[in-house]
Short mmCIF file of N, CA and C in Angstrom, two decimals:
data_model
loop_
_atom_site.label_atom_id
_atom_site.label_comp_id
_atom_site.label_asym_id
_atom_site.label_seq_id
_atom_site.Cartn_x
_atom_site.Cartn_y
_atom_site.Cartn_z
N MET J 1 1.35 -0.69 0.30
CA MET J 1 0.08 -0.08 0.30
C MET J 1 0.61 1.24 0.16
N ARG J 2 0.50 2.10 -0.69
CA ARG J 2 1.29 3.43 -0.74
C ARG J 2 0.67 4.97 0.10
N LYS J 3 1.76 5.20 0.70
CA LYS J 3 1.81 6.01 1.84
C LYS J 3 1.07 7.15 1.31
N ILE J 4 0.23 8.27 1.66
CA ILE J 4 0.19 9.60 1.88
C ILE J 4 0.66 10.53 2.53
N LYS J 5 1.31 11.18 2.00
CA LYS J 5 1.90 12.59 2.61
C LYS J 5 0.48 12.97 3.90
N PRO J 6 1.00 13.88 4.85
CA PRO J 6 -0.03 14.60 5.54
C PRO J 6 -0.77 15.27 4.96
N LEU J 7 0.17 16.16 4.63
CA LEU J 7 -0.76 17.17 3.74
C LEU J 7 -1.51 17.10 2.37
N ALA J 8 -1.38 16.12 1.77
CA ALA J 8 -1.46 15.78 0.40
C ALA J 8 -3.03 14.79 0.88
N PHE J 9 -2.74 13.69 2.03
CA PHE J 9 -4.03 12.74 2.93
C PHE J 9 -5.23 14.14 3.15
N THR J 10 -4.43 15.70 3.97
CA THR J 10 -5.84 16.77 4.19
C THR J 10 -5.81 16.80 3.21
N ALA J 11 -5.68 17.16 1.39
CA ALA J 11 -6.28 18.31 0.98
C ALA J 11 -6.88 16.69 0.38
N LEU J 12 -6.12 15.60 0.40
CA LEU J 12 -7.77 14.37 -0.13
C LEU J 12 -8.72 14.60 0.09
N LEU J 13 -8.58 14.83 1.76
CA LEU J 13 -9.86 14.14 2.63
C LEU J 13 -11.54 15.54 1.90
N LEU J 14 -10.33 16.99 2.20
CA LEU J 14 -11.53 18.03 1.54
C LEU J 14 -12.24 18.12 0.34
N ALA J 15 -10.73 17.19 -0.71
CA ALA J 15 -11.47 17.27 -1.72
C ALA J 15 -12.86 16.24 -1.36
N VAL J 16 -12.71 15.30 -1.24
CA VAL J 16 -13.66 13.74 -0.59
C VAL J 16 -15.45 14.83 -0.06
N ALA J 17 -14.72 15.28 0.98
CA ALA J 17 -16.05 16.28 1.45
C ALA J 17 -16.62 17.28 1.09
N GLY J 18 -16.22 17.92 -0.18
CA GLY J 18 -16.15 18.48 -1.18
C GLY J 18 -16.17 20.06 -0.75
N CYS J 19 -14.83 20.10 0.02
CA CYS J 19 -14.40 21.86 0.58
C CYS J 19 -14.08 22.77 -0.43
N ASP J 20 -13.80 23.27 -0.98
CA ASP J 20 -13.32 23.61 -1.95
C ASP J 20 -11.85 25.31 -1.70
N LYS J 21 -11.90 25.39 -0.39
CA LYS J 21 -10.82 26.33 0.19
C LYS J 21 -10.59 25.46 1.41
N PRO J 22 -9.89 24.23 1.31
CA PRO J 22 -8.94 24.39 2.81
C PRO J 22 -7.84 25.51 3.74
N ALA J 23 -8.57 24.80 4.89
CA ALA J 23 -8.02 25.92 5.81
C ALA J 23 -6.35 25.14 5.68
N ALA J 24 -5.62 26.11 6.03
CA ALA J 24 -3.81 26.40 6.06
C ALA J 24 -3.29 25.76 6.79
N THR J 25 -2.70 24.57 6.88
CA THR J 25 -2.07 23.69 7.76
C THR J 25 -0.29 23.58 7.39
N THR J 26 -0.27 23.34 7.94
CA THR J 26 1.66 21.90 8.48
C THR J 26 1.49 20.42 8.50
N ALA J 27 1.87 20.39 8.55
CA ALA J 27 2.73 19.18 8.94
C ALA J 27 2.42 18.86 9.86
N THR J 28 2.55 19.57 10.63
CA THR J 28 1.62 19.52 12.40
C THR J 28 0.35 19.77 12.68
N GLY J 29 -0.42 20.92 11.62
CA GLY J 29 -1.34 21.19 11.94
C GLY J 29 -1.94 22.81 11.77
N PRO J 30 -2.97 23.31 11.60
CA PRO J 30 -3.17 24.32 11.81
C PRO J 30 -2.31 24.99 12.19
N VAL J 31 -2.41 26.29 11.00
CA VAL J 31 -1.03 27.79 10.87
C VAL J 31 -2.63 28.43 11.91
N GLU J 32 -1.94 29.14 12.84
CA GLU J 32 -2.89 30.01 13.60
C GLU J 32 -2.43 31.53 13.25
N LYS J 33 -3.65 32.23 13.53
CA LYS J 33 -3.32 33.71 12.63
C LYS J 33 -2.78 34.15 13.43
N VAL J 34 -2.07 35.64 12.99
CA VAL J 34 -1.72 36.38 14.45
C VAL J 34 -1.69 37.72 13.81
N ALA J 35 -1.94 38.31 14.16
CA ALA J 35 -2.18 39.59 14.42
C ALA J 35 -0.79 40.64 14.32
N VAL J 36 -0.11 41.03 13.16
CA VAL J 36 0.97 42.41 13.61
C VAL J 36 0.69 43.26 13.85
N ASP J 37 1.73 43.40 14.63
CA ASP J 37 2.14 44.81 15.63
C ASP J 37 2.98 45.24 15.02
N SER J 38 2.84 46.86 14.53
CA SER J 38 3.48 47.48 13.68
C SER J 38 4.38 48.47 14.80
N GLY J 39 4.19 48.14 16.14
CA GLY J 39 5.13 49.39 16.87
C GLY J 39 4.78 51.10 16.91
N ALA J 40 3.60 51.89 16.32
CA ALA J 40 2.93 52.31 16.98
C ALA J 40 1.79 53.08 16.58
N ASP J 41 1.07 53.61 17.50
CA ASP J 41 0.41 53.61 17.93
C ASP J 41 -0.20 54.89 16.50
N ALA J 42 -1.95 55.78 16.43
CA ALA J 42 -1.80 56.45 15.92
C ALA J 42 -1.38 58.14 15.79
N SER J 43 -1.38 58.03 17.22
CA SER J 43 -1.40 59.46 17.62
C SER J 43 0.79 58.91 17.54
N GLY J 44 1.33 57.94 17.24
CA GLY J 44 2.61 58.45 16.59
C GLY J 44 3.83 58.41 18.04
N THR J 45 3.14 57.33 18.82
CA THR J 45 3.87 56.85 20.51
C THR J 45 4.52 55.87 19.95
N LEU J 46 5.62 55.36 19.11
CA LEU J 46 6.74 54.11 19.33
C LEU J 46 7.20 53.06 19.77
N ARG J 47 6.25 52.01 20.07
CA ARG J 47 6.94 50.47 21.32
C ARG J 47 7.62 49.52 20.59
N VAL J 48 8.33 49.30 20.90
CA VAL J 48 8.94 47.30 20.30
C VAL J 48 7.73 46.19 19.85
N PRO J 49 7.26 46.00 18.35
CA PRO J 49 6.07 45.73 18.60
C PRO J 49 5.79 44.04 19.29
N THR J 50 5.19 43.92 19.95
CA THR J 50 5.31 42.79 20.90
C THR J 50 5.31 41.19 19.90
N ASN J 51 5.25 40.94 18.86
CA ASN J 51 5.15 39.86 18.19
C ASN J 51 6.36 40.05 17.03
N TYR J 52 6.83 40.66 17.15
CA TYR J 52 7.80 40.29 15.85
C TYR J 52 8.54 39.77 15.31
N ARG J 53 9.49 38.60 16.66
CA ARG J 53 10.03 37.32 16.34
C ARG J 53 9.24 36.42 16.19
N ASP J 54 8.10 36.65 16.12
CA ASP J 54 7.08 35.33 15.15
C ASP J 54 6.37 35.46 14.38
N THR J 55 6.21 36.91 13.39
CA THR J 55 5.48 37.86 12.02
C THR J 55 6.54 38.63 11.56
N TYR J 56 7.46 38.77 12.18
CA TYR J 56 8.22 39.91 10.89
C TYR J 56 9.19 39.32 10.10
N GLN J 57 10.41 39.44 8.85
CA GLN J 57 10.75 39.11 8.48
C GLN J 57 12.57 39.27 8.55
N TYR J 58 13.41 38.21 8.77
CA TYR J 58 14.49 38.40 9.79
C TYR J 58 15.35 39.10 7.93
N LEU J 59 15.89 40.12 8.16
CA LEU J 59 16.81 41.27 7.44
C LEU J 59 18.28 40.68 7.21
N GLY J 60 18.88 40.46 8.64
CA GLY J 60 19.94 40.32 8.45
C GLY J 60 20.61 40.95 9.93
N THR J 61 21.94 41.02 10.02
CA THR J 61 22.96 40.78 11.62
C THR J 61 24.43 41.12 10.82
N TRP J 62 24.07 42.85 12.33
CA TRP J 62 25.33 43.16 12.26
C TRP J 62 26.85 43.17 13.08
N ALA J 63 27.73 41.93 12.74
CA ALA J 63 28.94 41.88 13.83
C ALA J 63 29.41 43.24 13.95
N VAL J 64 29.77 44.06 15.13
CA VAL J 64 30.60 45.54 15.58
C VAL J 64 31.50 44.72 15.94
N ALA J 65 32.36 45.35 15.17
CA ALA J 65 33.49 44.93 16.03
C ALA J 65 34.35 45.34 16.89
N ASP J 66 35.27 44.58 18.12
CA ASP J 66 35.73 44.70 19.25
C ASP J 66 37.65 45.58 19.03
N ASP J 67 37.38 46.90 19.57
CA ASP J 67 38.24 47.43 19.26
C ASP J 67 39.34 46.94 19.88
N LYS J 68 39.21 46.37 21.12
CA LYS J 68 41.12 46.11 21.59
C LYS J 68 40.75 44.55 22.31
N ALA J 69 39.82 43.00 21.29
CA ALA J 69 39.83 42.05 21.46
C ALA J 69 39.64 41.85 19.82
N ALA J 70 40.01 40.93 19.73
CA ALA J 70 39.62 39.51 18.57
C ALA J 70 38.06 39.34 18.96
N GLY J 71 37.15 39.94 18.11
CA GLY J 71 35.71 39.16 18.00
C GLY J 71 34.95 40.81 17.64
N SER J 72 33.57 40.38 18.22
CA SER J 72 32.68 41.49 18.21
C SER J 72 32.46 41.99 18.93
N LYS J 73 31.68 43.26 19.76
CA LYS J 73 31.70 43.69 21.06
C LYS J 73 30.06 43.62 21.35
N GLU J 74 30.08 43.85 19.53
CA GLU J 74 27.87 43.52 20.16
C GLU J 74 27.68 42.89 17.91
N MET J 75 26.44 42.18 18.72
CA MET J 75 25.87 41.91 17.26
C MET J 75 24.46 42.23 17.15
N HIS J 76 24.07 42.87 15.88
CA HIS J 76 22.76 43.78 15.69
C HIS J 76 22.01 42.61 14.87
N ILE J 77 20.65 42.40 15.29
CA ILE J 77 19.75 41.58 14.69
C ILE J 77 18.63 42.29 14.28
N VAL J 78 18.74 41.99 13.02
CA VAL J 78 17.13 43.29 12.21
C VAL J 78 16.28 42.74 11.28
N TYR J 79 14.38 42.75 12.07
CA TYR J 79 14.18 42.28 11.47
C TYR J 79 13.33 43.06 10.80
N ALA J 80 11.97 43.08 9.91
CA ALA J 80 11.15 44.30 9.16
C ALA J 80 9.90 43.38 8.84
N SER J 81 8.76 44.61 9.01
CA SER J 81 7.59 43.87 8.78
C SER J 81 7.22 43.45 7.50
N PRO J 82 6.21 42.66 8.13
CA PRO J 82 5.85 41.13 7.04
C PRO J 82 5.92 41.62 5.60
N GLY J 83 6.00 41.79 4.71
CA GLY J 83 6.22 42.75 3.53
C GLY J 83 7.02 43.42 2.73
N ALA J 84 7.93 43.73 3.84
CA ALA J 84 8.58 44.58 3.46
C ALA J 84 10.12 44.49 2.98
N ALA J 85 10.65 43.37 3.04
CA ALA J 85 12.02 42.43 1.75
C ALA J 85 10.72 43.02 0.60
N ALA J 86 9.53 42.04 -0.06
CA ALA J 86 10.09 42.44 -0.72
C ALA J 86 9.55 42.91 -1.65
N GLY J 87 8.72 44.22 -1.05
CA GLY J 87 8.20 45.34 -1.25
C GLY J 87 9.18 45.84 -1.46
N HIS J 88 10.25 46.16 -0.79
CA HIS J 88 12.29 47.18 -1.21
C HIS J 88 12.76 46.37 -2.19
N ARG J 89 12.51 44.92 -2.62
CA ARG J 89 13.13 44.18 -4.05
C ARG J 89 12.28 44.39 -4.75
N ALA J 90 11.38 44.98 -5.44
CA ALA J 90 10.36 45.55 -6.29
C ALA J 90 10.58 47.27 -6.31
N ASN J 91 10.46 47.53 -5.25
CA ASN J 91 10.85 49.31 -5.67
C ASN J 91 12.11 49.98 -5.16
N GLY J 92 12.71 49.14 -4.63
CA GLY J 92 14.42 49.79 -3.77
C GLY J 92 14.10 50.78 -2.65
N LYS J 93 12.76 50.48 -2.03
CA LYS J 93 12.73 51.36 -0.59
C LYS J 93 11.84 51.02 -0.05
N PHE J 94 11.72 51.02 0.98
CA PHE J 94 10.84 50.91 2.23
C PHE J 94 9.65 51.43 1.90
N ALA J 95 8.07 50.42 2.05
CA ALA J 95 6.88 51.28 1.76
C ALA J 95 6.47 52.39 3.12
N ASP J 96 6.41 53.13 2.49
CA ASP J 96 4.83 53.50 4.70
C ASP J 96 4.49 52.41 4.56
N GLY J 97 4.53 52.66 6.50
CA GLY J 97 4.39 51.62 7.80
C GLY J 97 5.30 50.53 7.84
N THR J 98 5.56 50.31 6.97
CA THR J 98 7.07 49.76 7.35
C THR J 98 7.89 49.63 8.84
N THR J 99 7.90 48.70 9.54
CA THR J 99 8.47 48.82 10.43
C THR J 99 10.00 48.08 10.85
N LEU J 100 10.95 48.54 11.22
CA LEU J 100 12.31 47.63 11.07
C LEU J 100 12.79 47.65 12.32
N VAL J 101 13.13 46.31 13.38
CA VAL J 101 13.31 46.52 14.18
C VAL J 101 15.11 45.66 14.41
N LYS J 102 16.00 46.76 15.17
CA LYS J 102 16.64 45.68 15.04
C LYS J 102 17.15 45.58 17.06
N GLU J 103 18.01 44.39 17.41
CA GLU J 103 17.41 43.66 18.85
C GLU J 103 19.24 43.75 18.98
N VAL J 104 19.67 44.94 20.06
CA VAL J 104 21.42 45.08 19.94
C VAL J 104 21.89 43.94 21.66
N PHE J 105 22.55 43.40 20.89
CA PHE J 105 23.42 42.65 22.43
C PHE J 105 24.65 43.02 22.28
N GLU J 106 25.41 42.26 23.50
CA GLU J 106 26.42 42.67 23.63
C GLU J 106 26.70 41.27 23.38
N ALA J 107 28.01 40.74 22.84
CA ALA J 107 28.31 40.01 21.91
C ALA J 107 29.73 39.41 23.12
N THR J 108 29.49 37.91 23.19
CA THR J 108 30.99 37.04 23.51
C THR J 108 31.90 36.76 22.40
N THR J 109 33.02 36.50 23.13
CA THR J 109 34.23 35.58 21.65
C THR J 109 34.30 34.83 21.78
N GLY J 110 34.45 33.73 21.69
CA GLY J 110 34.97 32.32 22.61
C GLY J 110 35.80 31.77 21.34
N PRO J 111 36.95 30.48 21.46
CA PRO J 111 37.03 29.37 20.58
C PRO J 111 36.00 28.31 20.77
N MET J 112 35.45 27.82 19.80
CA MET J 112 34.75 27.02 19.16
C MET J 112 35.47 25.74 17.80
N THR J 113 34.97 24.94 18.13
CA THR J 113 36.11 24.23 16.90
C THR J 113 35.98 24.61 15.06
N THR J 114 35.38 25.44 14.75
CA THR J 114 34.90 26.36 13.54
C THR J 114 36.13 27.65 13.73
N GLY J 115 36.76 27.90 14.91
CA GLY J 115 37.53 28.92 15.41
C GLY J 115 37.34 29.55 15.88
N THR J 116 37.73 31.32 16.12
CA THR J 116 37.18 31.98 16.91
C THR J 116 35.77 32.59 16.91
N VAL J 117 34.91 32.44 17.27
CA VAL J 117 33.43 32.73 16.89
C VAL J 117 32.94 33.78 17.50
N SER J 118 32.18 35.03 17.61
CA SER J 118 30.92 35.61 18.54
C SER J 118 29.94 35.24 18.43
N HIS J 119 28.94 35.86 18.87
CA HIS J 119 27.39 35.43 19.53
C HIS J 119 26.62 36.02 20.53
N THR J 120 25.55 35.78 20.72
CA THR J 120 25.06 37.24 20.99
C THR J 120 24.91 36.79 22.72
N LYS J 121 25.13 37.77 23.61
CA LYS J 121 25.38 37.02 25.18
C LYS J 121 24.07 38.16 25.80
N THR J 122 23.36 39.59 25.42
CA THR J 122 23.14 39.92 26.50
C THR J 122 22.55 41.16 26.17
N LEU J 123 20.81 40.77 25.88
CA LEU J 123 19.87 41.96 25.22
C LEU J 123 20.68 43.47 26.46
N LYS J 124 21.22 44.13 25.19
CA LYS J 124 21.15 45.98 25.55
C LYS J 124 19.72 46.39 25.37
N GLY J 125 19.54 45.80 24.25
CA GLY J 125 17.87 46.49 23.77
C GLY J 125 17.58 46.43 22.06
N TRP J 126 16.82 47.71 21.98
CA TRP J 126 16.24 47.75 20.71
C TRP J 126 16.07 49.28 20.07
N PHE J 127 16.65 48.83 18.95
CA PHE J 127 16.21 50.38 17.43
C PHE J 127 14.75 49.80 17.26
N VAL J 128 13.64 50.91 16.90
CA VAL J 128 12.89 50.90 16.11
C VAL J 128 13.01 52.10 15.01
N MET J 129 12.60 51.92 13.78
CA MET J 129 11.83 53.06 12.93
C MET J 129 10.60 52.56 12.12
N VAL J 130 9.96 53.20 11.96
CA VAL J 130 8.88 53.29 11.37
C VAL J 130 8.46 54.64 10.14
N LYS J 131 8.62 54.10 8.44
CA LYS J 131 8.71 54.03 7.48
C LYS J 131 6.95 55.45 7.22
N ASP J 132 7.02 56.70 7.21
CA ASP J 132 6.29 57.17 7.03
C ASP J 132 7.10 58.61 6.51
N SER J 133 5.88 58.79 5.39
CA SER J 133 6.99 59.59 3.98
C SER J 133 5.78 61.13 4.03
N LYS J 134 4.93 60.78 4.78
CA LYS J 134 4.03 61.29 4.50
C LYS J 134 3.58 62.79 5.85
N ASN J 135 4.77 62.60 7.09
CA ASN J 135 5.36 63.23 7.67
C ASN J 135 3.49 63.12 8.65
N SER J 136 3.51 62.70 8.93
CA SER J 136 2.64 62.08 9.68
C SER J 136 2.42 62.78 11.62
N HIS J 137 3.96 63.10 12.13
CA HIS J 137 3.51 63.79 13.23
C HIS J 137 4.68 64.45 13.48
N PRO J 138 4.04 65.60 12.80
CA PRO J 138 5.32 66.96 12.90
C PRO J 138 5.48 67.94 13.82
N ASP J 139 4.41 67.76 15.23
CA ASP J 139 4.97 67.71 16.40
C ASP J 139 5.83 67.12 17.23
N ASN J 140 5.72 65.86 16.85
CA ASN J 140 6.74 65.31 18.00
C ASN J 140 8.11 64.53 16.79
N LYS J 141 8.66 64.59 18.54
CA LYS J 141 10.38 65.09 17.87
C LYS J 141 11.56 63.63 17.96
N LEU J 142 10.04 62.70 17.52
CA LEU J 142 10.85 60.77 17.47
C LEU J 142 10.86 61.08 16.39
N TRP J 143 9.42 61.99 15.28
CA TRP J 143 9.50 62.20 13.57
C TRP J 143 9.98 62.80 12.58
N GLY J 144 10.61 62.56 11.40
CA GLY J 144 11.00 62.65 10.97
C GLY J 144 11.95 62.18 9.50
N GLU J 145 12.24 63.10 8.86
CA GLU J 145 13.26 62.22 7.62
C GLU J 145 12.60 60.47 7.13
N GLY J 146 11.16 60.88 6.97
CA GLY J 146 10.44 59.98 6.08
C GLY J 146 10.35 58.58 7.64
N TRP J 147 10.60 58.84 8.95
CA TRP J 147 10.81 57.40 9.62
C TRP J 147 9.72 58.02 11.02
N GLY J 148 9.49 57.32 11.69
CA GLY J 148 9.31 57.19 13.23
C GLY J 148 10.80 56.31 13.53
N TRP J 149 12.14 57.21 14.42
CA TRP J 149 12.52 57.07 15.30
C TRP J 149 12.90 56.76 16.88
N ALA J 150 12.94 55.27 17.99
CA ALA J 150 13.38 54.69 19.03
C ALA J 150 14.00 53.52 19.61
N TRP J 151 15.15 54.53 20.77
CA TRP J 151 15.57 53.47 21.32
C TRP J 151 14.46 52.89 22.60
N PHE J 152 14.78 51.47 22.48
CA PHE J 152 14.42 50.77 23.67
C PHE J 152 15.54 50.18 25.00
N ASP J 153 15.57 50.56 26.46
CA ASP J 153 16.64 50.08 26.99
C ASP J 153 15.72 48.04 27.09
N GLN J 154 16.20 47.29 27.48
CA GLN J 154 15.96 45.69 27.53
C GLN J 154 15.76 46.44 28.45
N GLY J 155 14.88 45.62 28.79
CA GLY J 155 13.23 45.19 29.99
C GLY J 155 12.39 46.14 30.61
N ALA J 156 12.40 47.37 29.20
CA ALA J 156 11.44 48.46 28.30
C ALA J 156 11.15 48.69 27.75
N PRO J 157 10.31 47.73 26.80
CA PRO J 157 9.87 47.99 25.20
C PRO J 157 9.14 48.59 24.81
N THR J 158 8.27 49.12 26.23
CA THR J 158 7.20 50.14 25.41
C THR J 158 7.49 51.81 25.73
N LYS J 159 8.37 52.13 25.87
CA LYS J 159 9.82 53.60 27.20
C LYS J 159 10.63 53.39 26.81
N THR J 160 10.44 54.39 25.25
CA THR J 160 11.12 54.44 24.70
C THR J 160 12.71 55.44 25.58
N THR J 161 13.61 55.86 26.06
CA THR J 161 14.78 56.88 25.73
C THR J 161 14.56 57.75 24.95
N SER J 162 14.52 57.74 24.22
CA SER J 162 15.27 58.41 22.55
C SER J 162 14.19 60.45 23.16
N THR J 163 14.65 61.35 22.92
CA THR J 163 14.00 61.97 23.08
C THR J 163 14.22 63.10 21.83
N ASP J 164 14.43 62.77 21.16
CA ASP J 164 14.69 63.81 19.49
C ASP J 164 15.36 63.18 18.97
N TYR J 165 14.49 62.73 17.79
CA TYR J 165 15.54 61.71 16.44
C TYR J 165 17.02 62.60 16.05
N LYS J 166 16.21 63.54 16.37
CA LYS J 166 17.85 64.73 15.09
C LYS J 166 18.83 64.95 16.38
N VAL J 167 18.94 64.55 17.53
CA VAL J 167 19.47 64.26 18.42
C VAL J 167 20.33 62.79 18.56
N ASP J 168 19.17 61.78 18.35
CA ASP J 168 19.80 60.32 19.50
C ASP J 168 19.79 59.39 18.24
N CYS J 169 19.12 59.61 17.35
CA CYS J 169 19.32 58.69 16.19
C CYS J 169 19.74 59.44 14.77
N LEU J 170 19.15 60.39 14.51
CA LEU J 170 19.75 60.35 12.78
C LEU J 170 21.40 60.66 13.57
N THR J 171 22.26 61.14 13.86
CA THR J 171 23.85 61.19 13.58
C THR J 171 24.56 59.53 13.60
N CYS J 172 23.76 58.83 13.72
CA CYS J 172 24.50 57.60 13.93
C CYS J 172 24.19 56.52 11.89
N HIS J 173 23.03 57.42 11.90
CA HIS J 173 22.21 56.98 10.10
C HIS J 173 23.05 58.03 9.18
N GLU J 174 23.69 59.60 9.59
CA GLU J 174 24.30 59.69 8.42
C GLU J 174 23.85 59.17 7.89
N PRO J 175 25.40 58.36 7.17
CA PRO J 175 26.19 57.77 6.45
C PRO J 175 25.25 56.71 5.39
N ALA J 176 23.93 56.63 6.08
CA ALA J 176 22.83 55.55 5.41
C ALA J 176 22.06 56.71 4.38
N LYS J 177 21.58 57.76 4.58
CA LYS J 177 21.22 59.26 3.92
C LYS J 177 20.62 58.91 2.99
N ALA J 178 21.36 58.42 1.95
CA ALA J 178 21.51 57.93 0.58
C ALA J 178 20.20 56.77 -0.08
N THR J 179 20.33 56.07 1.23
CA THR J 179 19.49 54.56 0.56
C THR J 179 18.14 54.73 2.11
N ASP J 180 17.70 56.26 2.40
CA ASP J 180 16.55 56.54 2.65
C ASP J 180 16.70 56.24 3.85
N TRP J 181 18.23 56.33 5.16
CA TRP J 181 18.48 56.18 6.25
C TRP J 181 18.81 54.75 7.47
N THR J 182 18.93 53.69 6.11
CA THR J 182 19.11 52.35 6.19
C THR J 182 20.09 52.26 5.79
N TYR J 183 20.61 50.85 6.57
CA TYR J 183 22.13 50.61 5.70
C TYR J 183 21.75 48.95 5.58
N VAL J 184 20.75 49.29 3.80
CA VAL J 184 20.19 48.14 3.51
C VAL J 184 21.80 47.39 2.50
N ASP J 185 22.69 48.00 2.32
CA ASP J 185 24.07 46.88 2.07
C ASP J 185 23.69 45.68 2.78
N GLY J 186 23.63 46.24 4.72
CA GLY J 186 23.91 44.63 5.19
C GLY J 186 23.04 43.17 5.11
N TYR J 187 21.68 43.84 4.29
CA TYR J 187 20.11 43.29 4.43
C TYR J 187 20.22 42.09 3.15
N PRO J 188 20.95 40.64 2.88
CA PRO J 188 20.98 40.62 1.44
C PRO J 188 19.41 39.99 1.33
N VAL J 189 18.46 39.18 1.77
CA VAL J 189 17.18 39.60 1.66
C VAL J 189 17.14 40.40 0.36
N LEU J 190 16.67 41.96 0.24
CA LEU J 190 16.57 42.86 -0.55
C LEU J 190 17.25 42.90 -1.26
N GLU J 191 18.11 41.83 -1.30
CA GLU J 191 18.75 41.81 -3.00
C GLU J 191 17.70 41.03 -4.02
N LYS J 192 17.83 41.48 -5.64
CA LYS J 192 17.33 40.66 -6.39
C LYS J 192 17.47 39.88 -6.92
#
């Protein structure tokens, strides 16, 4: 007797039962729909999106070299809201509403069988950017240059320590001005 794979069997059962639209499933069961948190509310208050690791796409990781020893002192792991990477590949820019979340970790370096390796150790905090080319919050000092900008210390994902993006954020992003203030060269999933 021939074995039928679980997903093929589910489709066969649905067809026999007369269902025209099967529910989304995986090999382990139904897929649960999860709401996507944008990281900003209607008034422009920013926060770290609650479910970004489950619903956002991984863009890439930056290793910040240690100035005094071999390896990295920080690792920056960046995620983008659903559809952001595909939109960027198609249009060469992030669409309004795109949210970027950068996790900033203290790194540790040590020997492994593959050589000297740096990896994440302790979460220091998050940097969040929300694309807004319409300047929807002109009176909010965390919004400008087409983005909402905010830093959040570890343990406080809803309370930013940023007070003015021009002072707290823009200087670090100045080298990326030509690419809409984002360091896109570190994100291979944006390449066509």
